[in-house]
XYZ file of C-alpha atoms in Angstrom:
698
model
C 0.000 0.000 0.000
C 1.374 3.406 -0.942
C 2.330 5.924 1.676
C -0.291 8.620 1.921
C -0.581 11.949 3.632
C -2.788 11.326 6.679
C -5.845 13.468 7.096
C -5.363 16.165 9.697
C -7.987 16.683 12.332
C -8.897 20.302 12.978
C -7.075 21.860 15.858
C -8.904 22.689 18.994
C -8.165 26.350 18.480
C -10.187 26.595 15.263
C -13.476 28.421 15.792
C -16.683 26.718 14.769
C -17.432 29.106 11.946
C -16.930 32.534 10.486
C -18.135 35.612 12.253
C -20.206 37.855 10.081
C -21.591 41.277 10.670
C -24.033 41.984 7.875
C -25.417 45.063 9.549
C -22.012 46.675 9.742
C -21.117 45.615 6.210
C -24.206 47.054 4.682
C -24.779 50.037 6.863
C -21.593 52.000 6.328
C -23.253 54.817 4.371
C -25.766 55.613 7.068
C -23.115 55.915 9.781
C -23.230 59.713 10.231
C -19.820 59.760 11.884
C -18.277 57.930 8.950
C -19.967 60.300 6.495
C -18.568 63.346 8.290
C -15.044 61.912 8.485
C -15.157 60.824 4.824
C -16.346 64.193 3.470
C -12.917 65.903 3.678
C -11.411 62.962 1.800
C -14.062 63.387 -0.902
C -12.953 66.996 -1.439
C -9.261 66.060 -1.341
C -9.907 63.603 -4.162
C -10.864 66.555 -6.398
C -7.150 66.800 -7.141
C -6.902 66.274 -10.942
C -3.952 63.907 -10.391
C -6.316 61.642 -8.443
C -9.374 62.172 -10.636
C -7.547 61.271 -13.852
C -7.425 57.653 -12.645
C -11.181 57.553 -13.317
C -11.570 58.881 -16.887
C -15.349 59.265 -16.695
C -15.324 61.343 -13.523
C -12.298 63.320 -14.730
C -14.404 64.461 -17.708
C -17.176 65.489 -15.274
C -14.608 67.426 -13.214
C -13.362 69.273 -16.310
C -16.987 69.974 -17.276
C -17.664 71.382 -13.806
C -14.714 73.750 -14.119
C -15.841 74.899 -17.580
C -19.444 75.571 -16.554
C -18.221 77.479 -13.497
C -15.934 79.646 -15.631
C -18.751 80.427 -18.089
C -21.118 81.172 -15.206
C -18.679 83.809 -13.938
C -18.836 85.441 -17.384
C -22.599 85.783 -16.987
C -23.236 86.124 -13.206
C -26.964 86.653 -13.710
C -27.446 83.290 -15.435
C -28.995 81.263 -12.596
C -29.415 78.282 -14.912
C -25.645 78.146 -15.468
C -24.896 78.464 -11.758
C -27.391 75.726 -10.905
C -25.969 73.331 -13.503
C -22.442 74.044 -12.238
C -23.449 73.381 -8.639
C -25.005 70.018 -9.489
C -22.049 68.978 -11.631
C -19.715 69.692 -8.698
C -22.040 67.692 -6.451
C -21.888 64.826 -8.957
C -18.098 64.716 -8.638
C -18.190 65.056 -4.846
C -20.823 62.300 -4.519
C -18.644 60.011 -6.641
C -15.610 60.733 -4.455
C -17.716 60.319 -1.323
C -18.701 56.794 -2.374
C -15.038 55.819 -2.622
C -14.116 57.727 0.544
C -16.819 55.956 2.583
C -15.603 52.568 1.341
C -12.029 53.496 2.219
C -13.131 55.032 5.519
C -14.425 51.720 6.801
C -11.034 50.228 5.991
C -9.237 53.025 7.813
C -11.324 52.369 10.918
C -10.217 48.747 10.820
C -6.631 49.823 10.183
C -6.686 51.992 13.314
C -7.681 48.941 15.331
C -4.810 46.982 13.811
C -2.349 49.775 14.514
C -3.257 49.632 18.183
C -2.311 45.952 18.080
C 0.952 46.813 16.282
C 2.558 48.614 19.176
C 6.338 48.990 19.066
C 7.762 46.245 21.267
C 11.120 45.298 22.674
C 12.464 41.912 21.666
C 14.794 39.542 23.492
C 17.085 38.482 20.660
C 19.256 35.433 21.199
C 22.953 35.934 20.590
C 24.388 32.507 21.200
C 23.364 31.607 24.737
C 22.702 35.189 25.845
C 19.663 37.404 25.383
C 20.001 40.916 23.975
C 17.151 43.459 24.305
C 16.529 45.211 20.960
C 13.594 47.169 19.457
C 11.221 45.046 17.407
C 11.972 47.247 14.392
C 15.631 46.173 14.538
C 14.868 42.506 13.974
C 15.894 40.874 10.708
C 14.925 37.680 8.937
C 16.526 34.694 10.670
C 16.856 36.302 14.115
C 15.871 34.156 17.095
C 13.843 35.825 19.854
C 12.609 34.545 23.204
C 8.993 35.094 24.254
C 7.637 34.183 27.679
C 4.307 34.635 29.447
C 3.201 38.264 29.203
C 5.474 39.115 26.249
C 4.198 40.478 22.952
C 5.506 38.637 19.906
C 7.737 41.256 18.197
C 7.369 40.010 14.621
C 6.040 37.297 12.344
C 7.876 34.000 12.608
C 7.854 30.281 13.342
C 8.225 28.637 16.741
C 11.447 26.600 16.657
C 11.536 25.641 20.315
C 8.894 25.134 23.005
C 5.114 25.331 23.186
C 2.935 28.170 24.498
C -0.601 29.460 24.723
C -1.008 32.612 22.599
C -3.704 35.298 22.622
C -4.462 36.200 18.971
C -7.594 38.243 19.669
C -5.955 41.411 18.349
C -5.656 39.728 14.941
C -8.564 37.297 14.686
C -11.047 38.815 17.141
C -11.417 35.430 18.862
C -10.982 35.595 22.627
C -10.004 31.926 23.076
C -6.216 31.421 23.236
C -4.505 29.044 20.812
C -1.572 26.683 21.106
C 1.598 27.357 19.157
C 4.416 24.818 19.168
C 7.580 23.957 17.281
C 7.257 21.584 14.349
C 4.043 20.536 12.654
C 1.434 22.871 11.201
C 0.851 25.106 14.257
C 4.221 26.787 14.474
C 3.452 30.179 12.912
C 3.041 33.204 15.177
C 2.039 36.747 14.234
C 3.628 39.957 15.440
C 1.399 41.811 17.901
C -0.051 38.686 19.519
C 0.574 38.003 23.189
C 2.112 34.943 24.848
C -0.007 33.809 27.798
C 2.019 30.898 29.170
C 5.299 28.998 28.958
C 8.345 29.900 26.866
C 8.972 29.749 23.113
C 11.811 30.652 20.788
C 10.645 32.299 17.562
C 12.587 32.523 14.314
C 11.706 35.807 12.552
C 10.549 35.241 8.951
C 9.638 38.781 7.778
C 11.329 42.157 7.541
C 10.076 45.169 9.546
C 7.280 46.870 7.641
C 6.374 43.673 5.798
C 4.711 41.817 8.644
C 1.271 40.288 8.489
C -0.304 43.269 10.294
C 1.512 45.740 8.014
C 0.131 43.986 4.939
C -3.330 43.904 6.448
C -3.214 47.627 7.295
C -2.200 48.424 3.714
C -4.994 46.235 2.411
C -7.843 47.639 4.465
C -6.713 51.216 3.838
C -6.748 50.558 0.123
C -3.109 51.563 -0.314
C -2.225 48.145 -1.721
C -5.425 47.669 -3.702
C -4.672 47.267 -7.377
C -7.338 47.263 -10.050
C -8.292 43.800 -11.199
C -8.212 42.704 -14.863
C -11.997 42.893 -15.187
C -12.047 46.306 -13.533
C -9.327 47.558 -15.885
C -11.250 46.202 -18.890
C -14.438 47.918 -17.727
C -12.525 51.180 -17.199
C -11.248 50.961 -20.767
C -14.810 50.401 -22.010
C -16.110 53.377 -20.032
C -13.261 55.565 -21.289
C -14.046 54.491 -24.862
C -17.719 55.356 -24.450
C -16.740 58.706 -22.965
C -14.543 59.503 -25.983
C -17.327 58.483 -28.392
C -19.903 60.718 -26.666
C -17.361 63.537 -26.360
C -16.875 63.469 -30.135
C -20.632 63.258 -30.672
C -21.306 66.293 -28.460
C -18.445 68.219 -30.116
C -20.208 67.895 -33.494
C -23.530 69.304 -32.223
C -22.741 73.091 -32.265
C -22.313 73.257 -36.077
C -25.556 71.349 -36.593
C -27.326 73.620 -34.092
C -26.005 76.757 -35.811
C -27.155 75.419 -39.174
C -30.605 74.703 -37.702
C -30.861 78.260 -36.407
C -30.378 77.621 -32.690
C -27.462 78.090 -30.298
C -26.087 75.590 -27.766
C -24.186 77.190 -24.896
C -21.147 75.532 -23.293
C -23.197 74.911 -20.127
C -25.827 72.990 -22.105
C -23.197 70.990 -24.028
C -21.408 69.973 -20.825
C -24.718 69.000 -19.199
C -25.540 66.898 -22.243
C -22.142 65.185 -22.186
C -22.335 64.393 -18.467
C -25.779 62.859 -18.913
C -24.709 60.823 -21.950
C -21.539 59.245 -20.528
C -21.891 56.371 -17.980
C -21.241 58.499 -14.895
C -23.135 56.224 -12.493
C -20.930 53.158 -12.871
C -17.861 55.365 -13.364
C -18.531 56.934 -9.968
C -19.184 53.641 -8.160
C -16.663 51.307 -9.809
C -13.840 51.913 -7.335
C -16.193 51.734 -4.332
C -17.516 48.356 -5.530
C -13.989 46.904 -5.628
C -12.993 48.315 -2.234
C -16.245 47.111 -0.644
C -15.716 43.611 -2.067
C -12.357 43.301 -0.347
C -13.855 44.908 2.766
C -16.467 42.152 2.948
C -13.650 39.608 3.054
C -11.897 41.546 5.824
C -15.188 41.643 7.759
C -15.106 37.834 7.646
C -11.490 37.771 8.828
C -10.009 36.860 5.451
C -6.920 38.711 4.232
C -6.669 38.833 0.434
C -3.215 39.698 -0.837
C -4.684 41.421 -3.910
C -7.932 42.332 -5.594
C -7.056 39.785 -8.282
C -7.566 36.986 -5.768
C -11.041 38.253 -4.844
C -12.040 38.537 -8.480
C -10.591 35.106 -9.271
C -12.723 33.663 -6.461
C -15.791 34.878 -8.320
C -14.714 33.033 -11.478
C -13.734 29.759 -9.769
C -15.133 26.663 -11.441
C -13.424 23.920 -9.356
C -13.257 23.770 -5.566
C -10.791 21.456 -3.784
C -11.878 20.824 -0.196
C -10.205 18.806 2.549
C -12.509 16.161 3.925
C -11.403 16.402 7.543
C -12.635 19.528 9.283
C -14.257 20.922 6.149
C -16.787 18.387 4.928
C -16.748 16.293 8.098
C -16.482 17.282 11.753
C -12.927 15.964 11.689
C -12.445 14.435 15.119
C -13.102 10.803 14.313
C -14.327 8.778 17.263
C -14.294 5.080 18.006
C -17.849 3.786 17.543
C -17.500 0.026 18.066
C -15.085 -2.892 18.400
C -15.604 -5.676 15.848
C -13.799 -8.930 16.832
C -12.564 -11.358 14.154
C -11.191 -14.895 14.078
C -13.012 -16.028 17.188
C -11.665 -13.338 19.510
C -14.019 -11.942 22.147
C -15.130 -8.321 22.350
C -13.638 -8.020 25.834
C -10.248 -9.275 24.625
C -10.329 -6.879 21.678
C -11.403 -3.935 23.852
C -8.586 -4.606 26.336
C -5.942 -4.765 23.586
C -7.326 -1.714 21.803
C -7.264 0.352 24.981
C -3.758 -0.814 25.858
C -2.406 0.039 22.385
C -3.984 3.504 22.544
C -2.458 4.684 25.806
C 0.476 6.192 23.881
C -1.787 7.659 21.190
C -2.561 11.274 22.174
C -4.670 11.973 19.075
C -8.458 12.436 19.478
C -8.935 9.061 17.792
C -6.630 7.342 20.254
C -8.273 8.929 23.274
C -11.716 7.934 21.970
C -10.631 4.267 21.871
C -9.653 4.434 25.555
C -12.962 6.103 26.457
C -15.069 3.597 24.463
C -13.361 0.635 26.117
C -14.047 2.185 29.519
C -17.672 3.202 28.924
C -18.982 0.268 26.884
C -16.938 -2.634 28.231
C -16.360 -1.569 31.825
C -12.582 -1.416 31.540
C -11.094 1.129 33.861
C -9.059 3.844 32.173
C -5.413 2.957 32.545
C -2.489 5.353 32.259
C 1.023 4.985 30.924
C 2.496 5.548 34.366
C 0.946 2.315 35.634
C 3.035 0.246 33.192
C 6.556 1.001 34.409
C 8.411 -1.497 32.241
C 6.398 -0.938 29.064
C 7.992 0.082 25.767
C 5.655 2.494 23.997
C 5.383 2.550 20.231
C 4.239 5.962 19.016
C 2.401 6.557 15.758
C 4.441 7.751 12.757
C 3.491 8.440 9.162
C 5.917 5.694 8.097
C 4.721 2.846 10.359
C 1.092 4.064 10.636
C 0.789 2.086 13.878
C 0.958 2.669 17.610
C 1.139 0.197 20.468
C 3.035 -1.153 23.446
C 5.367 -4.018 24.384
C 4.667 -5.091 27.954
C 4.848 -8.282 30.034
C 5.741 -10.501 27.099
C 2.943 -9.140 24.899
C 3.181 -6.919 21.869
C 0.018 -5.019 20.972
C -0.394 -2.959 17.809
C -3.204 -0.795 16.425
C -3.195 1.026 13.110
C -3.967 1.049 9.400
C -5.092 -2.282 7.982
C -2.178 -2.717 5.570
C 0.441 -1.857 8.197
C -0.992 -4.166 10.883
C -1.402 -7.085 8.453
C 2.225 -6.667 7.318
C 3.354 -6.602 10.974
C 1.505 -9.838 11.755
C 2.819 -11.650 8.678
C 6.417 -10.569 9.433
C 6.076 -12.529 12.671
C 4.655 -15.600 11.002
C 1.209 -14.960 12.387
C -2.224 -15.435 10.885
C -4.840 -12.980 9.712
C -8.435 -14.099 10.132
C -10.338 -14.442 6.852
C -13.112 -12.138 8.016
C -10.708 -9.300 8.975
C -10.481 -7.874 5.460
C -14.231 -8.316 4.909
C -15.196 -6.453 8.075
C -12.648 -3.699 7.410
C -14.018 -3.205 3.881
C -17.569 -3.108 5.211
C -16.636 -0.304 7.626
C -14.899 1.600 4.817
C -17.892 1.241 2.501
C -20.076 2.705 5.247
C -17.839 5.781 5.370
C -15.927 4.808 8.492
C -12.210 4.254 9.069
C -11.102 0.752 10.104
C -8.143 0.274 12.452
C -6.897 -3.253 12.962
C -5.781 -4.427 16.406
C -3.224 -7.243 16.624
C -1.322 -8.965 19.397
C 1.760 -11.183 19.649
C 2.038 -13.414 22.726
C 2.666 -17.066 23.573
C -0.056 -18.081 21.125
C 1.681 -16.253 18.259
C 0.818 -13.126 16.281
C -2.790 -12.633 15.188
C -5.403 -9.997 14.407
C -7.998 -9.647 17.177
C -10.437 -7.333 15.427
C -11.281 -3.970 13.961
C -11.907 -0.588 15.616
C -14.596 1.356 13.753
C -13.828 5.093 13.634
C -16.667 7.311 12.451
C -16.422 10.790 10.993
C -19.703 12.684 10.697
C -20.547 14.866 7.702
C -21.414 18.400 8.831
C -25.043 19.466 8.722
C -26.060 21.349 5.607
C -23.023 20.378 3.519
C -25.094 18.581 0.873
C -27.269 21.675 0.450
C -24.173 23.893 0.128
C -22.729 21.626 -2.550
C -26.063 21.612 -4.372
C -25.877 25.416 -4.438
C -22.347 25.320 -5.817
C -23.451 22.851 -8.486
C -26.199 25.227 -9.567
C -23.508 27.885 -9.917
C -21.587 25.599 -12.253
C -18.837 24.887 -9.709
C -17.398 21.373 -9.481
C -16.436 20.216 -5.980
C -13.634 17.746 -5.295
C -13.015 16.247 -1.853
C -9.332 15.709 -0.942
C -8.551 13.060 1.663
C -5.825 10.713 2.824
C -8.407 7.982 3.413
C -8.605 4.855 1.298
C -10.820 4.964 -1.819
C -13.706 3.008 -0.229
C -13.972 5.389 2.736
C -13.552 8.406 0.473
C -16.310 7.205 -1.860
C -18.795 6.689 0.977
C -18.134 10.134 2.485
C -18.288 11.768 -0.953
C -21.678 10.204 -1.687
C -23.065 11.211 1.713
C -21.783 14.798 1.412
C -22.860 15.188 -2.212
C -19.520 16.282 -3.721
C -18.941 15.765 -7.424
C -15.650 13.885 -7.163
C -12.952 12.858 -4.702
C -9.215 12.254 -4.558
C -8.293 9.483 -2.118
C -4.896 8.756 -0.539
C -3.863 12.218 -1.704
C -0.203 13.202 -1.643
C 1.106 16.730 -2.327
C 2.057 15.560 -5.815
C -1.473 14.269 -6.405
C -2.958 17.645 -5.431
C -0.619 19.496 -7.772
C -1.418 17.121 -10.637
C -5.167 17.556 -10.103
C -4.923 21.361 -10.041
C -2.830 21.440 -13.207
C -5.233 19.090 -14.976
C -8.181 21.339 -14.110
C -6.314 24.484 -15.153
C -5.269 22.884 -18.435
C -8.986 22.602 -19.206
C -9.402 26.370 -18.786
C -10.827 26.222 -15.258
C -9.957 28.361 -12.240
C -9.214 26.324 -9.107
C -9.548 27.214 -5.421
C -8.268 25.206 -2.461
C -7.409 25.492 1.227
C -4.366 24.299 3.139
C -2.346 24.849 6.286
C 0.790 22.730 6.111
C 4.152 23.146 4.428
C 3.246 20.188 2.233
C 0.211 22.192 1.009
C 2.355 25.157 -0.084
C 3.050 23.952 -3.677
C -0.650 23.336 -4.343
C -1.661 26.654 -2.730
C 0.809 28.475 -4.961
C -0.458 26.642 -8.054
C -4.158 27.227 -7.330
C -5.792 30.389 -8.683
C -7.277 31.006 -5.218
C -5.151 29.537 -2.433
C -6.575 30.089 1.056
C -4.048 29.407 3.819
C -5.112 28.884 7.411
C -3.756 31.351 9.981
C -2.896 28.406 12.239
C -0.733 27.001 9.447
C 2.930 27.373 8.653
C 4.565 30.500 7.277
C 5.293 28.595 4.063
C 1.573 27.952 3.526
C 0.651 31.592 4.228
C 3.316 32.878 1.848
C 2.234 30.466 -0.902
C -1.489 31.321 -0.797
C -3.049 34.560 -1.983
C -5.513 34.669 0.924
C -5.193 33.967 4.645
C -8.172 32.982 6.811
C -7.575 34.448 10.261
C -10.262 32.192 11.777
C -8.637 29.073 10.256
C -12.029 27.728 9.211
C -11.619 25.569 6.065
C -15.330 25.794 5.195
C -14.919 29.534 4.652
C -13.613 28.774 1.160
C -17.232 28.403 0.089
C -18.035 31.861 1.493
C -14.988 33.352 -0.231
C -16.249 32.077 -3.589
C -19.686 33.545 -2.859
C -18.157 36.948 -1.958
C -16.110 36.903 -5.165
C -19.200 36.150 -7.211
C -21.131 38.849 -5.352
C -18.429 41.358 -6.343
C -18.727 40.442 -10.016
C -22.541 40.382 -9.871
C -22.652 43.814 -8.206
C -20.352 45.312 -10.798
C -22.384 43.791 -13.644
C -25.729 44.830 -12.157
C -24.737 48.459 -11.620
C -23.145 48.643 -15.063
C -26.427 47.413 -16.547
C -28.367 49.964 -14.500
C -26.009 52.795 -15.460
C -26.221 52.184 -19.196
C -30.002 51.631 -19.074
C -30.766 54.840 -17.208
C -28.886 56.889 -19.812
C -31.726 56.132 -22.257
C -34.201 58.195 -20.224
C -31.773 61.134 -20.197
C -31.689 61.084 -24.000
C -35.482 61.418 -24.053
C -35.219 64.317 -21.588
C -32.418 66.370 -23.173
C -32.445 65.780 -26.949
C -36.069 66.996 -27.471
C -35.338 69.983 -25.221
C -32.375 71.017 -27.374
C -33.981 70.913 -30.815
C -37.785 70.889 -30.363
C -37.905 74.688 -30.852
C -36.456 74.484 -34.392
C -37.752 71.008 -35.195
C -41.242 70.751 -33.652
C -41.494 67.138 -34.732
C -38.947 66.206 -32.067
C -41.425 67.270 -29.400
C -43.054 63.868 -29.900
C -40.017 62.397 -28.171
C -40.787 64.500 -25.097
C -42.821 61.606 -23.689
C -42.306 62.865 -20.131
C -43.907 66.208 -21.081
C -41.184 68.166 -19.285
C -42.131 71.788 -18.658
C -39.291 73.596 -20.479
C -35.903 72.944 -22.141
C -34.014 74.432 -19.182
C -36.054 72.381 -16.717
C -35.481 69.196 -18.740
C -31.707 69.657 -18.823
C -31.486 70.624 -15.143
C -33.733 67.728 -14.072
C -31.538 65.235 -15.939
C -28.373 66.653 -14.334
C -29.909 66.610 -10.838
C -31.115 63.028 -11.270
C -27.675 62.031 -12.564
C -26.100 63.292 -9.324
C -28.705 61.939 -6.909
C -28.752 58.441 -8.397
C -25.058 58.064 -7.518
C -25.622 58.760 -3.832
C -28.741 56.561 -3.882
C -26.746 53.580 -5.196
C -23.818 53.867 -2.775
C -25.444 51.545 -0.154
C -25.946 48.897 -2.845
C -22.339 49.275 -4.024
C -21.051 48.869 -0.440
C -23.391 46.079 0.578
C -23.345 44.260 -2.762
C -26.159 42.781 -4.788
C -27.672 39.847 -2.947
C -26.054 36.643 -4.142
C -28.194 33.746 -5.332
C -26.737 30.435 -6.594
C -28.168 30.365 -10.123
C -26.785 29.586 -13.565
C -25.184 32.279 -15.735
C -28.133 32.560 -18.149
C -30.639 32.956 -15.297
C -28.376 35.536 -13.694
C -28.209 37.476 -16.979
C -31.999 37.432 -17.316
C -32.355 38.602 -13.714
C -29.894 41.466 -14.212
C -31.617 42.582 -17.396
C -35.044 42.293 -15.768
C -34.266 43.980 -12.449
C -31.400 46.371 -13.180
C -31.858 46.791 -16.924
C -35.604 47.402 -16.837
C -35.318 49.178 -13.481
C -32.557 51.402 -14.832
C -34.799 52.251 -17.773
C -37.935 53.076 -15.766
C -36.484 54.774 -12.658
C -35.041 57.818 -14.504
C -38.332 58.544 -16.267
C -40.042 58.710 -12.888
C -37.190 60.535 -11.140
C -36.630 63.137 -13.852
C -40.359 63.872 -14.077
C -40.619 64.383 -10.302
C -37.574 66.675 -10.312
C -39.036 68.592 -13.292
C -42.267 69.220 -11.371
C -40.244 70.607 -8.458
C -37.955 72.692 -10.682
C -40.892 74.199 -12.570
C -42.182 75.633 -9.285
C -38.951 77.554 -8.640
C -39.185 81.116 -10.070
C -36.401 82.137 -12.412
C -35.482 78.605 -13.418
C-alpha cells in the first residue's frame, strides 16, 4: 500500500465558523460619523492627479470647471450656476462613495495599529539574550517570548510550546496553542504569549509583517485594479470619448438649424450621456468587495484573488474539518477470528495509551464506557515500551509483560503480523471493507504473545458529515462549480463520504504531488481552481491554485504560498470566499447594466429639449412632457447626481447573491437592473421637473 498523507484533524483552536456582521457591512453609508469623516477625503480627491485615474469622472470634473468659468462670465445666469453646482455635487458624490468605502477600511486599520505597538524583543545571541527594538529585527533572528510578552514580529516557533492570545488579529478571545514543528508553528507579530516559553525565528522584515500587509490592504493603499475592472474602465473611457466626439459635433448642426447651444448645455448633455453612475461607483464596488472579506477575517493579498474567487469553477476541499467534523471517534469494536469483544477492547485500549490523538483517546474512552474497563495510564506500566504513531509505520502500540500489541492502518498491521509468522483471520479484510464502505475508518488491532501473532479485530472510527453540507454543494453545483473532496483515506472510505456529502468527485490517498497534478489538470482545461491548506506540504498546491486560502494556524510557508489567509482558520470559509467573489462580479455587472439603461431616459429628456424649438417634430419624443428645455436639462443633471448617492449603499453592501446559472443571472440582471434602470429615470426626472418648474427664475 502506498504511503499517503494522513488526514489532519482540525485543531482545537479553530473556531466553529466565520463571524459575520451583515449590519455593519451594509450600513456603512448611514453611519453619520463615517460620512462626516469621509467628506474631507471626498474633497481632497478633487485633485486632478487623483481624478484622472477615473476617466469618466475626470471628464465630469473638467466639465464642472468649464461651466463654473462660463457662469462667472454671466453672473446673472442662474441656470448656469445651478448646472455648475449640481455637476460639482456629482463629482463630490462620486468621491464620497469611494471615501466611505475606504473610511471603513481606515477604521479597521486603526484597530490593527493599536495591536501593532512597538515592542522590545529579546534576541538570542548565542546563549545570551540581547534586548533590541522590534523594528531592529531581521529575517533569521531568534527571539525569546515568555508569558506576558508580545511577539515582536512574524515568525515560526522553533523551540517550546505556548498558549497565545491572537484576539488582536482574529477577534477570537479563546487562546490558541503554538508549538515547534508541525502545522501550528506560525506566530504573528502583535499577539501576546499567555504561558510557557517559546523561541521564535523571525521570517519577515520590519514593515512587511502580516499586520503591516493587512493595514495596507484595508486602507486601500495596496489595492490594485483587477483585470476585469481595468477592462471595464477601458470600455467606459471608450464610451466617454465616443460621446465627447458626438457632443463636439452638435454646435455646427445647431447653428445650421438656427439655434445656439451654450457651453453649459453641451457639458450638461455630455455628463448625462456618458456612464457616470458606474464610473462613480466602480472603485467603491472593488474596495467594498475586499472589505467584505476583511469583515469575515479573510486577508486577500490582492484584488485579483477576490475577483478570481468569483470566477472559480473547481473547488478542492479537505474532507477532515471541512466536509466532516474531523475528530473521528471510536464507535465500536468488531472482533474477528473467534476473539471476544472483551479481549479486543482490552488490547485496543492498551495500544492507545500512547496515542494522544483524538482518535486514540476515543478508543480508551469507548473501552471504559462500553466494556467496563477502567481507564489505565502509561504511568501504571513502568516497564512498558511504547510505540508511538508515525506516518511511516502508521501504527501505535506497546510491548509489555511478554505481549506486543499494535493498532493502526489495515495494511500496516497485516504486514506486521505476517512478518512474525502470524495469521490474519479471513473475516478481517471483509469487516474492514464493510466499515470503509459505510464511510468509516477501520483500524486493525493485533497482538503477539505465547499463542503467536494474530489480528484480534477492527476498531470502527466514524467521521460525521457536517449538517447542511449537501445543500451547500447543491448550491455550488447550480452555480456551475465542481467540488472535489481531498482526503488521505482509502478509496472506499472516500467514496462513501463523498456520496453522503454530495460532492462531485474525490481524490483518495492524496499526496502533495497528487494535489498538484489535479490542479494542473483542471487548469489545463481552462478552469480556475480554489483550495485550502495549512501545512508546508500544502504550499506547492496553494501556490499553483488560482485562489489559495491558507489557514492562519498554518505554517509561514503555507501563508506565503497562498493569496488569501483565513484568520479564523475555518476551512469551510472557502465556500463563502467564492460567494463573496461572485457577489463582487454580480454587483459590478448589475450596476453597469443599471447605469447604461438609465442613460436612455436622459436622452429622451435632453435631446427633445435642445432641438424641439427648431424642429417641432422632435417634441413627440418629449414623452415625459417636461415643462421647459431648461427644466429638462437641469432635471436630468440633478437626477444624474442623486442616483449616484442613492446607489452607494448597494455598491457597499453588494447585490444579494443567489446560486443560479449564468443565463438565469443574466436574465435577472436585465429584468431587475436593466428594466429598473430604464424606468427609474423617467419617474425621477419627471418628479424633479415638477419641483424645478415651481422655482421662479429657473
